[in-house]
N, CA and C atoms as an extended XYZ file, in Angstrom:
396
Properties=species:S:1:pos:R:3:atomname:S:1:resname:S:1:resid:I:1 pbc="F F F"
N        58.725       45.031      -36.271 N   MET     1
C        57.650       45.490      -36.345 CA  MET     1
C        55.932       44.654      -36.877 C   MET     1
N        56.740       44.024      -37.931 N   ALA     2
C        55.359       43.145      -38.721 CA  ALA     2
C        55.374       42.158      -37.711 C   ALA     2
N        56.397       41.636      -37.352 N   ASP     3
C        56.307       40.362      -36.683 CA  ASP     3
C        55.274       40.528      -35.293 C   ASP     3
N        55.323       41.711      -34.533 N   SER     4
C        54.672       41.778      -33.556 CA  SER     4
C        53.334       42.033      -33.548 C   SER     4
N        52.809       42.217      -34.851 N   ALA     5
C        51.338       42.443      -35.109 CA  ALA     5
C        50.252       41.363      -35.037 C   ALA     5
N        51.102       40.230      -36.113 N   PRO     6
C        49.976       38.991      -35.476 CA  PRO     6
C        50.349       38.135      -34.410 C   PRO     6
N        51.164       38.377      -33.653 N   ASP     7
C        51.278       37.649      -32.333 CA  ASP     7
C        50.237       38.334      -31.663 C   ASP     7
N        49.981       39.749      -31.430 N   ASN     8
C        49.087       40.648      -31.044 CA  ASN     8
C        47.584       40.404      -31.338 C   ASN     8
N        47.319       39.886      -32.408 N   ASN     9
C        45.863       39.349      -32.839 CA  ASN     9
C        45.539       37.944      -32.120 C   ASN     9
N        46.569       37.286      -32.179 N   THR    10
C        46.011       35.734      -32.187 CA  THR    10
C        46.549       35.805      -30.380 C   THR    10
N        47.118       36.565      -29.722 N   ASN    11
C        46.413       36.508      -28.198 CA  ASN    11
C        44.910       37.001      -28.119 C   ASN    11
N        44.367       38.043      -28.722 N   LYS    12
C        43.287       38.582      -28.548 CA  LYS    12
C        42.433       37.403      -29.021 C   LYS    12
N        42.589       36.549      -29.633 N   GLN    13
C        41.816       35.517      -30.281 CA  GLN    13
C        41.698       34.465      -29.396 C   GLN    13
N        42.926       34.272      -28.761 N   GLU    14
C        42.967       33.053      -27.362 CA  GLU    14
C        42.366       33.762      -26.773 C   GLU    14
N        42.270       35.005      -26.019 N   ARG    15
C        41.212       35.637      -24.967 CA  ARG    15
C        39.942       35.232      -25.047 C   ARG    15
N        39.583       35.663      -26.213 N   LYS    16
C        38.014       35.760      -26.769 CA  LYS    16
C        37.510       33.910      -26.504 C   LYS    16
N        38.366       33.177      -26.776 N   GLU    17
C        38.031       31.770      -26.995 CA  GLU    17
C        38.266       31.503      -25.503 C   GLU    17
N        39.125       31.698      -24.277 N   LYS    18
C        38.590       31.440      -23.398 CA  LYS    18
C        37.648       31.887      -22.502 C   LYS    18
N        37.027       32.845      -23.016 N   ILE    19
C        35.769       33.118      -22.286 CA  ILE    19
C        34.400       32.536      -22.496 C   ILE    19
N        33.854       32.115      -21.432 N   PRO    20
C        32.533       31.509      -22.317 CA  PRO    20
C        31.337       32.328      -22.339 C   PRO    20
N        30.404       32.262      -23.338 N   THR    21
C        29.615       33.172      -23.440 CA  THR    21
C        28.351       32.865      -22.513 C   THR    21
N        27.999       34.072      -21.790 N   LEU    22
C        27.120       33.849      -20.656 CA  LEU    22
C        25.694       34.908      -21.297 C   LEU    22
N        24.678       34.620      -20.864 N   SER    23
C        23.455       35.195      -21.284 CA  SER    23
C        23.399       36.286      -20.171 C   SER    23
N        22.529       37.229      -20.308 N   GLN    24
C        22.509       38.570      -19.542 CA  GLN    24
C        21.621       37.895      -18.111 C   GLN    24
N        20.942       36.769      -18.256 N   SER    25
C        20.447       36.297      -16.888 CA  SER    25
C        21.478       35.227      -16.344 C   SER    25
N        22.366       34.727      -16.940 N   ALA    26
C        23.186       33.973      -15.888 CA  ALA    26
C        24.221       34.909      -15.335 C   ALA    26
N        24.618       36.114      -15.951 N   ARG    27
C        25.637       36.938      -15.610 CA  ARG    27
C        24.710       37.637      -14.168 C   ARG    27
N        23.563       37.730      -14.333 N   SER    28
C        22.959       38.567      -13.061 CA  SER    28
C        22.417       37.592      -11.937 C   SER    28
N        22.415       36.089      -12.178 N   GLY    29
C        22.166       35.290      -10.982 CA  GLY    29
C        20.645       35.032      -11.197 C   GLY    29
N        19.652       35.360      -12.511 N   LEU    30
C        18.199       35.154      -12.704 CA  LEU    30
C        17.797       34.414      -13.375 C   LEU    30
N        16.845       33.669      -13.016 N   GLN    31
C        16.022       32.497      -13.722 CA  GLN    31
C        15.162       33.318      -14.871 C   GLN    31
N        14.619       34.327      -14.765 N   PHE    32
C        13.973       35.206      -15.686 CA  PHE    32
C        14.736       35.758      -17.010 C   PHE    32
N        14.224       35.967      -17.901 N   PRO    33
C        14.963       36.157      -19.015 CA  PRO    33
C        15.342       38.212      -19.431 C   PRO    33
N        16.685       38.186      -18.890 N   VAL    34
C        16.530       39.510      -18.969 CA  VAL    34
C        16.718       40.135      -20.382 C   VAL    34
N        17.298       39.428      -21.094 N   GLY    35
C        17.765       39.984      -22.514 CA  GLY    35
C        16.223       40.025      -23.242 C   GLY    35
N        15.056       39.374      -23.048 N   ARG    36
C        13.725       39.256      -23.504 CA  ARG    36
C        13.245       40.665      -22.833 C   ARG    36
N        13.284       41.033      -21.419 N   ILE    37
C        12.684       41.816      -20.843 CA  ILE    37
C        13.170       43.051      -21.546 C   ILE    37
N        14.460       43.452      -21.617 N   HIS    38
C        15.007       44.527      -22.055 CA  HIS    38
C        14.481       45.020      -23.898 C   HIS    38
N        14.360       43.808      -24.670 N   ARG    39
C        13.871       44.001      -25.591 CA  ARG    39
C        12.546       44.722      -25.823 C   ARG    39
N        11.564       43.939      -24.600 N   TYR    40
C        10.501       44.785      -24.474 CA  TYR    40
C        10.118       45.766      -23.946 C   TYR    40
N        10.843       46.284      -22.884 N   LEU    41
C        11.075       47.652      -22.560 CA  LEU    41
C        11.451       48.636      -23.436 C   LEU    41
N        12.284       48.052      -24.468 N   LYS    42
C        12.604       49.430      -25.840 CA  LYS    42
C        11.392       49.262      -26.583 C   LYS    42
N        10.840       48.168      -26.834 N   ALA    43
C         9.714       48.477      -27.727 CA  ALA    43
C         8.267       49.156      -27.130 C   ALA    43
N         8.062       49.234      -25.888 N   LYS    44
C         7.032       49.421      -25.249 CA  LYS    44
C         7.178       51.054      -24.749 C   LYS    44
N         7.885       51.294      -24.872 N   GLY    45
C         8.561       52.669      -24.391 CA  GLY    45
C         8.023       53.512      -25.208 C   GLY    45
N         8.221       55.092      -24.802 N   HIS    46
C         8.023       55.981      -26.007 CA  HIS    46
C         9.018       55.870      -27.065 C   HIS    46
N         8.729       56.699      -28.211 N   SER    47
C         9.414       56.331      -29.649 CA  SER    47
C        10.723       56.673      -29.248 C   SER    47
N        11.553       56.046      -29.587 N   HIS    48
C        13.323       56.361      -29.427 CA  HIS    48
C        13.638       56.687      -28.280 C   HIS    48
N        13.004       55.837      -26.820 N   ALA    49
C        13.460       56.030      -25.560 CA  ALA    49
C        14.333       55.123      -25.155 C   ALA    49
N        15.776       55.725      -24.607 N   ARG    50
C        16.815       54.683      -24.261 CA  ARG    50
C        16.536       54.197      -22.744 C   ARG    50
N        16.543       52.865      -22.850 N   VAL    51
C        16.341       52.314      -21.579 CA  VAL    51
C        17.738       51.321      -21.571 C   VAL    51
N        17.887       51.751      -20.071 N   GLY    52
C        19.263       50.955      -19.442 CA  GLY    52
C        19.574       49.785      -19.175 C   GLY    52
N        20.528       49.191      -19.273 N   ALA    53
C        20.738       47.631      -19.390 CA  ALA    53
C        20.390       47.714      -17.656 C   ALA    53
N        20.586       48.043      -16.990 N   LYS    54
C        20.453       47.637      -15.488 CA  LYS    54
C        18.837       47.753      -15.457 C   LYS    54
N        18.191       48.187      -16.138 N   ALA    55
C        16.519       48.674      -15.668 CA  ALA    55
C        15.828       47.249      -16.223 C   ALA    55
N        16.579       46.365      -17.282 N   ALA    56
C        16.168       44.946      -17.320 CA  ALA    56
C        16.148       43.907      -16.235 C   ALA    56
N        17.282       44.206      -15.589 N   VAL    57
C        18.012       43.453      -14.549 CA  VAL    57
C        16.964       43.784      -13.436 C   VAL    57
N        16.930       44.965      -13.399 N   TYR    58
C        15.887       45.258      -12.413 CA  TYR    58
C        14.636       44.712      -11.924 C   TYR    58
N        14.248       44.723      -13.642 N   THR    59
C        12.623       44.500      -13.777 CA  THR    59
C        12.637       42.874      -13.532 C   THR    59
N        13.543       42.054      -14.068 N   ALA    60
C        13.622       40.902      -14.203 CA  ALA    60
C        14.042       40.454      -12.579 C   ALA    60
N        14.532       41.123      -12.080 N   ALA    61
C        14.818       40.393      -10.492 CA  ALA    61
C        13.023       40.584       -9.582 C   ALA    61
N        12.638       41.858       -9.704 N   ILE    62
C        11.024       42.253       -9.208 CA  ILE    62
C        10.201       40.956       -9.506 C   ILE    62
N         9.878       40.461      -11.191 N   LEU    63
C         9.038       39.862      -11.447 CA  LEU    63
C         9.350       38.307      -10.961 C   LEU    63
N        10.671       38.295      -10.607 N   GLU    64
C        11.257       36.466      -10.267 CA  GLU    64
C        11.189       36.668       -8.596 C   GLU    64
N        10.885       37.506       -7.961 N   TYR    65
C        10.659       37.544       -6.799 CA  TYR    65
C         8.980       37.492       -6.536 C   TYR    65
N         8.319       38.347       -7.059 N   LEU    66
C         6.877       38.412       -7.154 CA  LEU    66
C         6.383       36.864       -7.259 C   LEU    66
N         6.917       36.103       -8.484 N   THR    67
C         6.655       34.560       -9.013 CA  THR    67
C         6.669       33.656       -7.832 C   THR    67
N         8.063       33.863       -7.365 N   ALA    68
C         8.358       33.204       -6.560 CA  ALA    68
C         7.730       33.346       -5.102 C   ALA    68
N         7.290       34.394       -4.837 N   GLU    69
C         6.136       34.624       -3.725 CA  GLU    69
C         5.288       34.191       -3.831 C   GLU    69
N         4.760       34.407       -4.688 N   VAL    70
C         3.046       33.815       -5.254 CA  VAL    70
C         3.175       32.406       -5.158 C   VAL    70
N         3.870       31.788       -5.721 N   LEU    71
C         3.958       30.161       -5.886 CA  LEU    71
C         4.583       29.718       -4.595 C   LEU    71
N         5.174       30.312       -3.692 N   GLU    72
C         5.596       29.347       -2.362 CA  GLU    72
C         4.231       29.483       -1.924 C   GLU    72
N         3.760       30.844       -1.318 N   LEU    73
C         2.374       31.020       -1.158 CA  LEU    73
C         1.134       29.556       -1.847 C   LEU    73
N         1.335       29.734       -2.635 N   ALA    74
C         0.545       28.633       -3.200 CA  ALA    74
C         0.500       27.460       -3.032 C   ALA    74
N         1.715       27.269       -3.258 N   GLY    75
C         2.533       25.954       -2.348 CA  GLY    75
C         1.914       25.246       -1.281 C   GLY    75
N         1.992       26.625       -0.196 N   ASN    76
C         1.443       26.535        0.918 CA  ASN    76
C        -0.206       25.794        1.218 C   ASN    76
N        -0.925       26.612        0.550 N   ALA    77
C        -2.004       26.376        0.125 CA  ALA    77
C        -2.488       24.709       -0.168 C   ALA    77
N        -1.574       24.627       -1.097 N   THR    78
C        -1.905       23.277       -1.880 CA  THR    78
C        -1.532       22.055       -0.889 C   THR    78
N        -0.458       22.368        0.026 N   LYS    79
C        -0.232       21.225        0.838 CA  LYS    79
C        -1.278       21.383        2.372 C   LYS    79
N        -1.602       22.247        2.420 N   ASP    80
C        -2.757       22.479        3.451 CA  ASP    80
C        -3.936       21.713        3.068 C   ASP    80
N        -4.501       21.608        1.587 N   LEU    81
C        -5.264       20.761        1.576 CA  LEU    81
C        -4.901       19.748        0.673 C   LEU    81
N        -3.976       18.985        1.006 N   LYS    82
C        -3.139       17.819        0.833 CA  LYS    82
C        -3.591       17.283       -0.721 C   LYS    82
N        -3.105       18.323       -1.502 N   VAL    83
C        -3.193       17.947       -3.234 CA  VAL    83
C        -1.549       18.340       -3.738 C   VAL    83
N        -1.238       17.537       -4.669 N   LYS    84
C        -0.154       17.966       -5.106 CA  LYS    84
C         0.093       18.805       -6.473 C   LYS    84
N        -1.352       19.311       -6.737 N   ARG    85
C        -0.995       20.222       -7.871 CA  ARG    85
C        -1.635       21.480       -7.793 C   ARG    85
N        -0.956       22.746       -8.438 N   ILE    86
C        -1.359       24.156       -8.182 CA  ILE    86
C        -2.512       24.463       -8.609 C   ILE    86
N        -3.848       24.801       -8.493 N   THR    87
C        -4.703       24.975       -9.151 CA  THR    87
C        -4.967       26.434       -9.107 C   THR    87
N        -5.975       26.975       -9.877 N   PRO    88
C        -6.055       28.579      -10.180 CA  PRO    88
C        -7.024       28.907       -8.612 C   PRO    88
N        -7.224       27.820       -8.157 N   ARG    89
C        -7.956       27.964       -6.471 CA  ARG    89
C        -7.008       28.386       -5.793 C   ARG    89
N        -5.681       27.978       -5.630 N   HIS    90
C        -4.964       27.689       -4.579 CA  HIS    90
C        -3.884       29.211       -5.332 C   HIS    90
N        -3.886       29.730       -6.163 N   LEU    91
C        -3.264       31.216       -6.533 CA  LEU    91
C        -4.269       32.037       -5.971 C   LEU    91
N        -5.405       31.924       -5.981 N   GLN    92
C        -6.420       32.586       -5.291 CA  GLN    92
C        -6.562       32.693       -3.753 C   GLN    92
N        -6.428       31.678       -3.282 N   LEU    93
C        -6.270       31.753       -2.080 CA  LEU    93
C        -5.205       32.556       -1.534 C   LEU    93
N        -4.007       32.289       -1.995 N   ALA    94
C        -2.265       32.788       -1.558 CA  ALA    94
C        -2.591       34.019       -1.581 C   ALA    94
N        -3.201       34.522       -3.207 N   ILE    95
C        -3.035       36.438       -3.108 CA  ILE    95
C        -3.909       37.026       -2.393 C   ILE    95
N        -5.190       36.475       -2.257 N   ARG    96
C        -6.193       36.875       -1.124 CA  ARG    96
C        -5.622       36.795        0.059 C   ARG    96
N        -5.172       36.081        0.440 N   GLY    97
C        -4.701       35.630        1.906 CA  GLY    97
C        -3.507       36.445        2.339 C   GLY    97
N        -3.070       37.345        1.573 N   ASP    98
C        -1.623       37.950        1.692 CA  ASP    98
C        -2.068       39.386        1.667 C   ASP    98
N        -1.831       40.693        2.611 N   GLU    99
C        -2.122       41.717        2.430 CA  GLU    99
C        -1.656       42.469        0.916 C   GLU    99
N        -0.327       42.216        1.043 N   GLU   100
C         0.646       42.847        0.003 CA  GLU   100
C         0.394       42.826       -1.372 C   GLU   100
N         0.151       41.332       -1.136 N   LEU   101
C        -0.028       40.833       -2.785 CA  LEU   101
C        -1.683       41.011       -3.019 C   LEU   101
N        -2.613       41.239       -2.321 N   ASP   102
C        -3.844       41.660       -2.937 CA  ASP   102
C        -3.964       42.899       -3.103 C   ASP   102
N        -3.372       44.045       -2.300 N   ALA   103
C        -3.238       45.365       -3.222 CA  ALA   103
C        -2.833       45.571       -3.835 C   ALA   103
N        -1.749       44.411       -4.132 N   LEU   104
C        -0.928       44.672       -5.738 CA  LEU   104
C        -1.774       44.127       -6.841 C   LEU   104
N        -2.264       42.995       -6.584 N   ILE   105
C        -2.879       42.043       -7.706 CA  ILE   105
C        -4.326       42.370       -7.465 C   ILE   105
N        -4.820       43.122       -8.430 N   LYS   106
C        -6.419       43.759       -8.567 CA  LYS   106
C        -7.404       42.875       -9.410 C   LYS   106
N        -6.345       41.671       -9.881 N   ALA   107
C        -7.168       41.208      -11.237 CA  ALA   107
C        -8.090       39.919      -10.719 C   ALA   107
N        -9.041       39.564      -11.590 N   THR   108
C        -9.647       38.447      -11.419 CA  THR   108
C        -8.847       37.539      -12.015 C   THR   108
N        -8.657       36.187      -11.058 N   ILE   109
C        -8.402       34.938      -11.242 CA  ILE   109
C        -9.324       34.053      -12.231 C   ILE   109
N        -9.326       33.866      -13.191 N   ALA   110
C       -10.292       32.722      -13.803 CA  ALA   110
C       -10.395       31.239      -12.897 C   ALA   110
N       -11.504       31.011      -12.490 N   GLY   111
C       -11.332       29.695      -11.759 CA  GLY   111
C       -10.905       29.847      -10.499 C   GLY   111
N       -10.872       30.763      -10.112 N   GLY   112
C       -10.474       30.877       -8.753 CA  GLY   112
C       -11.220       30.829       -7.567 C   GLY   112
N       -12.189       31.282       -8.031 N   GLY   113
C       -13.443       30.944       -6.659 CA  GLY   113
C       -13.503       32.261       -6.095 C   GLY   113
N       -14.214       32.418       -4.725 N   VAL   114
C       -14.136       33.292       -3.997 CA  VAL   114
C       -13.516       33.163       -2.596 C   VAL   114
N       -12.866       33.948       -1.770 N   LEU   115
C       -12.601       33.406       -0.376 CA  LEU   115
C       -14.073       33.195        0.776 C   LEU   115
N       -14.166       32.058        1.089 N   PRO   116
C       -15.060       31.629        2.290 CA  PRO   116
C       -14.681       32.464        3.376 C   PRO   116
N       -16.378       33.218        3.456 N   HIS   117
C       -16.546       34.318        4.542 CA  HIS   117
C       -18.016       33.918        5.054 C   HIS   117
N       -18.271       34.138        5.805 N   ILE   118
C       -19.526       34.005        6.601 CA  ILE   118
C       -19.536       35.462        7.604 C   ILE   118
N       -20.911       36.133        7.306 N   HIS   119
C       -20.472       37.690        7.919 CA  HIS   119
C       -20.925       37.023        9.553 C   HIS   119
N       -20.697       37.799       10.406 N   LYS   120
C       -21.018       37.841       11.745 CA  LYS   120
C       -22.515       37.567       12.345 C   LYS   120
N       -23.317       38.527       11.813 N   SER   121
C       -24.499       38.340       12.081 CA  SER   121
C       -25.402       37.098       11.644 C   SER   121
N       -24.664       36.625       10.622 N   LEU   122
C       -25.429       35.230       10.043 CA  LEU   122
C       -24.986       34.232       11.222 C   LEU   122
N       -24.242       34.365       11.855 N   ILE   123
C       -23.399       33.325       12.809 CA  ILE   123
C       -24.160       33.204       14.187 C   ILE   123
N       -25.220       32.607       14.403 N   GLY   124
C       -25.895       32.838       15.800 CA  GLY   124
C       -25.784       31.421       16.430 C   GLY   124
N       -25.965       31.780       17.567 N   ASN   125
C       -25.633       30.514       18.660 CA  ASN   125
C       -27.486       29.964       18.559 C   ASN   125
N       -27.410       28.568       19.058 N   ALA   126
C       -28.632       28.079       18.946 CA  ALA   126
C       -29.093       28.352       19.774 C   ALA   126
N       -28.978       29.099       20.706 N   LYS   127
C       -29.687       29.472       22.008 CA  LYS   127
C       -30.592       30.714       21.772 C   LYS   127
N       -29.753       31.232       21.313 N   THR   128
C       -30.531       32.460       20.973 CA  THR   128
C       -31.218       32.831       19.809 C   THR   128
N       -31.369       31.501       19.242 N   GLY   129
C       -32.259       31.730       17.992 CA  GLY   129
C       -34.156       31.615       18.026 C   GLY   129
N       -34.993       31.290       17.378 N   LYS   130
C       -36.468       31.190       17.152 CA  LYS   130
C       -36.976       30.454       19.058 C   LYS   130
N       -37.832       31.294       18.904 N   LYS   131
C       -38.450       30.816       20.314 CA  LYS   131
C       -39.740       30.543       20.246 C   LYS   131
N       -40.588       28.900       20.733 N   MET   132
C       -41.551       28.604       20.238 CA  MET   132
C       -42.451       28.516       21.477 C   MET   132
C-alpha cells in the first residue's frame, strides 16, 4: 500500500508538467486580455458582486469585434485617401459613415473634424442664379 501512493503522486506531477499553461485569451482564441477584463468587471461591479468567467470572455469578444470593425473601416478610408497611416480623421470618417457605429459611438473624436456636407439649398445651378 505504501508503494502505490508515491507512484500516484508522480503520475499527477507528470500530467501537470505535460499540459502547457495557456492564458484565458489563448483558450478562448481572442487577442484581447480576458483575465484583465475579468478583473475590471469584478472591481467595477457592485460591492462583492459575483462575475462569471464567461462574462469576461463574452465582453472581450465584443470589444475585439468592434475594434476590428472600426479599424477595417478606417483602413478603407485611409486607402481611399491614398495614405498609409490611420489618423483620427480616418476614424471619424469610418465611424460616422456607418449607421450602426454612428448610433453606438456618440463620443467626440479629438482631431476628427466634421463630415463633409453641403445643404441642397446652397447648391444652385449657374442658370438659376442672379439675373442682370
